[in-house]
């Protein structure tokens, strides 16, 4: 299959997988704290990845390890905890929509830090997308007054981490096997995740006796294997074969998938939140439409 077609296939698969991840996080939080969920997700995914992809570590040169480990912290470890904390207060669909700011932030950071060129349309897209964020946040606070919308900050910080990560992969890890990047990421972050788990008060003695706990762990296993292991490998490959902006445009479809699950789970979503989502996605469209010049 031609590479242009393959990257679109990857994009669709990733949107379905990551769009479903937000509802899995929400369900996992019914039996786990954000720290427990983030740590177990990383540890389960890490063990699976090391078992199947350890041989690919040889594609990482000694001088590249610092970028691989930094990528693990920014692209996986920190966002795993931030988004889990966010979903203790805001709906999973809203979290996914805010996560769609990643391409906007990827462009901003690419220009400011990595010297990426941009066109006028992309700058307008960034402004429109950020305006859409404000509409979504304020309208969401009105629709769900019982929710603490300051927690959207966790999602936005996670999006900043993702945007830095895609630029790092594009700039410094082009010649590393995608599985090698992913396994290397987890080798760098599993020890911190284990330390967090040990101090999180995880109820190990209740795993087989507490229905809420083992149901939550079931959701986390799905999240770890499909939403982290498989998706991270596909995403790293997608960044390598396309551009940072194209790869992060997976966030076009993630909110649609997440919104579908949110509606099924009886989440409240008002008219102006749809308007905010539309504005954000239009901004992302403008940013991505200039990708050939980036």
Short mmCIF file of C-alpha atoms in Angstrom, two decimals, residues 78-238:
data_model
loop_
_atom_site.label_atom_id
_atom_site.label_comp_id
_atom_site.label_asym_id
_atom_site.label_seq_id
_atom_site.Cartn_x
_atom_site.Cartn_y
_atom_site.Cartn_z
CA UNK A 78 2.78 13.03 32.61
CA UNK A 79 -0.37 13.04 30.38
CA UNK A 80 -1.52 9.68 31.80
CA UNK A 81 -1.84 11.24 35.24
CA UNK A 82 -3.04 14.68 34.11
CA UNK A 83 -5.95 13.39 32.02
CA UNK A 84 -6.98 10.95 34.77
CA UNK A 85 -7.09 13.83 37.26
CA UNK A 86 -9.06 15.96 34.77
CA UNK A 87 -11.73 13.30 34.33
CA UNK A 88 -12.48 13.26 38.05
CA UNK A 89 -14.24 16.60 37.44
CA UNK A 90 -15.04 17.00 33.73
CA UNK A 91 -16.76 14.70 31.25
CA UNK A 92 -14.72 12.34 29.08
CA UNK A 93 -16.06 13.90 25.86
CA UNK A 94 -15.03 17.41 26.98
CA UNK A 95 -11.54 16.14 27.89
CA UNK A 96 -11.17 14.64 24.40
CA UNK A 97 -12.24 17.87 22.70
CA UNK A 98 -9.76 19.93 24.72
CA UNK A 99 -7.10 17.38 23.81
CA UNK A 100 -7.72 18.34 20.17
CA UNK A 101 -5.77 21.55 20.81
CA UNK A 102 -2.59 19.48 20.43
CA UNK A 103 -2.02 20.39 16.72
CA UNK A 104 -2.42 24.08 17.56
CA UNK A 105 0.11 23.82 20.37
CA UNK A 106 2.40 21.66 18.22
CA UNK A 107 2.57 24.47 15.67
CA UNK A 108 3.15 27.18 18.31
CA UNK A 109 5.96 25.21 19.97
CA UNK A 110 7.35 24.11 16.61
CA UNK A 111 7.70 27.76 15.59
CA UNK A 112 9.00 29.07 18.93
CA UNK A 113 11.32 26.21 19.90
CA UNK A 114 12.13 24.10 16.83
CA UNK A 115 12.28 26.78 14.14
CA UNK A 116 9.38 25.38 12.09
CA UNK A 117 8.07 27.72 9.38
CA UNK A 118 4.37 28.59 9.17
CA UNK A 119 1.91 30.38 6.91
CA UNK A 120 -0.69 33.03 7.71
CA UNK A 121 -3.59 30.57 7.53
CA UNK A 122 -2.01 28.46 10.26
CA UNK A 123 -1.60 31.47 12.56
CA UNK A 124 -5.29 32.30 12.06
CA UNK A 125 -6.13 28.67 12.79
CA UNK A 126 -4.29 28.81 16.12
CA UNK A 127 -6.22 31.94 17.13
CA UNK A 128 -9.58 30.42 16.11
CA UNK A 129 -8.83 27.13 17.86
CA UNK A 130 -7.93 28.83 21.13
CA UNK A 131 -11.11 30.93 20.87
CA UNK A 132 -13.06 27.69 20.52
CA UNK A 133 -11.43 26.43 23.72
CA UNK A 134 -12.78 29.43 25.62
CA UNK A 135 -16.28 28.85 24.22
CA UNK A 136 -16.14 25.17 25.16
CA UNK A 137 -14.84 25.82 28.68
CA UNK A 138 -17.32 28.57 29.61
CA UNK A 139 -20.31 26.83 28.03
CA UNK A 140 -19.37 23.57 29.72
CA UNK A 141 -19.20 25.30 33.09
CA UNK A 142 -22.77 26.53 32.53
CA UNK A 143 -24.13 23.17 31.39
CA UNK A 144 -22.38 21.31 34.24
CA UNK A 145 -22.24 23.76 37.18
CA UNK A 146 -21.47 20.89 39.58
CA UNK A 147 -18.19 20.18 37.78
CA UNK A 148 -14.95 22.02 38.53
CA UNK A 149 -13.91 23.41 35.15
CA UNK A 150 -10.54 24.54 36.46
CA UNK A 151 -9.62 20.90 35.86
CA UNK A 152 -9.55 21.58 32.12
CA UNK A 153 -6.09 22.96 32.84
CA UNK A 154 -4.85 19.39 33.35
CA UNK A 155 -5.93 18.47 29.80
CA UNK A 156 -4.37 21.59 28.30
CA UNK A 157 -1.05 20.92 30.06
CA UNK A 158 -1.23 17.32 28.77
CA UNK A 159 -1.76 18.70 25.27
CA UNK A 160 1.34 20.87 25.66
CA UNK A 161 3.29 17.74 26.62
CA UNK A 162 1.96 15.87 23.57
CA UNK A 163 2.84 18.76 21.27
CA UNK A 164 6.42 18.94 22.55
CA UNK A 165 6.71 15.17 22.18
CA UNK A 166 5.70 15.07 18.50
CA UNK A 167 8.25 17.77 17.70
CA UNK A 168 10.94 15.80 19.56
CA UNK A 169 10.13 12.63 17.61
CA UNK A 170 10.19 14.51 14.31
CA UNK A 171 13.43 16.33 15.09
CA UNK A 172 15.53 13.75 16.93
CA UNK A 173 14.12 10.23 16.48
CA UNK A 174 13.52 9.83 12.75
CA UNK A 175 15.94 6.92 12.42
CA UNK A 176 14.76 4.88 15.40
CA UNK A 177 12.35 1.99 14.88
CA UNK A 178 8.86 3.06 16.08
CA UNK A 179 8.64 0.04 18.41
CA UNK A 180 12.13 0.88 19.69
CA UNK A 181 10.98 4.41 20.56
CA UNK A 182 7.94 3.08 22.37
CA UNK A 183 9.79 0.40 24.35
CA UNK A 184 12.53 2.89 25.19
CA UNK A 185 9.87 5.34 26.39
CA UNK A 186 8.52 2.80 28.85
CA UNK A 187 11.91 1.67 30.10
CA UNK A 188 12.43 5.28 31.10
CA UNK A 189 9.07 5.74 32.83
CA UNK A 190 8.22 2.39 34.43
CA UNK A 191 10.34 2.98 37.54
CA UNK A 192 8.71 6.37 38.28
CA UNK A 193 5.29 4.78 37.66
CA UNK A 194 6.10 1.93 40.05
CA UNK A 195 7.16 4.39 42.76
CA UNK A 196 3.90 6.32 42.30
CA UNK A 197 1.90 3.08 42.57
CA UNK A 198 3.66 2.05 45.79
CA UNK A 199 2.80 5.37 47.45
CA UNK A 200 -0.74 5.61 46.01
CA UNK A 201 -2.39 3.32 48.55
CA UNK A 202 -3.26 0.72 45.91
CA UNK A 203 -5.42 -1.99 47.59
CA UNK A 204 -3.51 -5.06 46.40
CA UNK A 205 -5.32 -7.33 48.91
CA UNK A 206 -8.72 -6.44 47.38
CA UNK A 207 -8.00 -7.26 43.73
CA UNK A 208 -10.01 -10.50 43.78
CA UNK A 209 -12.63 -9.49 46.36
CA UNK A 210 -13.60 -5.94 45.34
CA UNK A 211 -15.84 -5.92 42.22
CA UNK A 212 -15.28 -2.21 41.59
CA UNK A 213 -11.52 -2.71 41.72
CA UNK A 214 -11.22 -5.67 39.36
CA UNK A 215 -13.75 -4.16 36.94
CA UNK A 216 -11.68 -0.98 36.91
CA UNK A 217 -8.52 -3.00 36.33
CA UNK A 218 -10.22 -4.67 33.35
CA UNK A 219 -10.78 -1.26 31.77
CA UNK A 220 -7.18 -0.29 32.51
CA UNK A 221 -5.86 -3.47 30.86
CA UNK A 222 -7.79 -2.57 27.69
CA UNK A 223 -6.54 1.00 27.95
CA UNK A 224 -2.94 -0.13 28.42
CA UNK A 225 -2.74 -2.78 25.69
CA UNK A 226 -4.84 -1.13 22.98
CA UNK A 227 -4.89 2.55 23.90
CA UNK A 228 -1.22 2.71 24.88
CA UNK A 229 0.85 -0.18 23.47
CA UNK A 230 -0.68 -0.47 20.01
CA UNK A 231 -1.51 3.20 19.63
CA UNK A 232 1.92 4.50 20.68
CA UNK A 233 3.68 2.33 18.09
CA UNK A 234 1.29 3.44 15.35
CA UNK A 235 1.59 7.09 16.36
CA UNK A 236 5.40 7.06 16.40
CA UNK A 237 5.38 5.51 12.95
CA UNK A 238 2.83 8.05 11.74
#
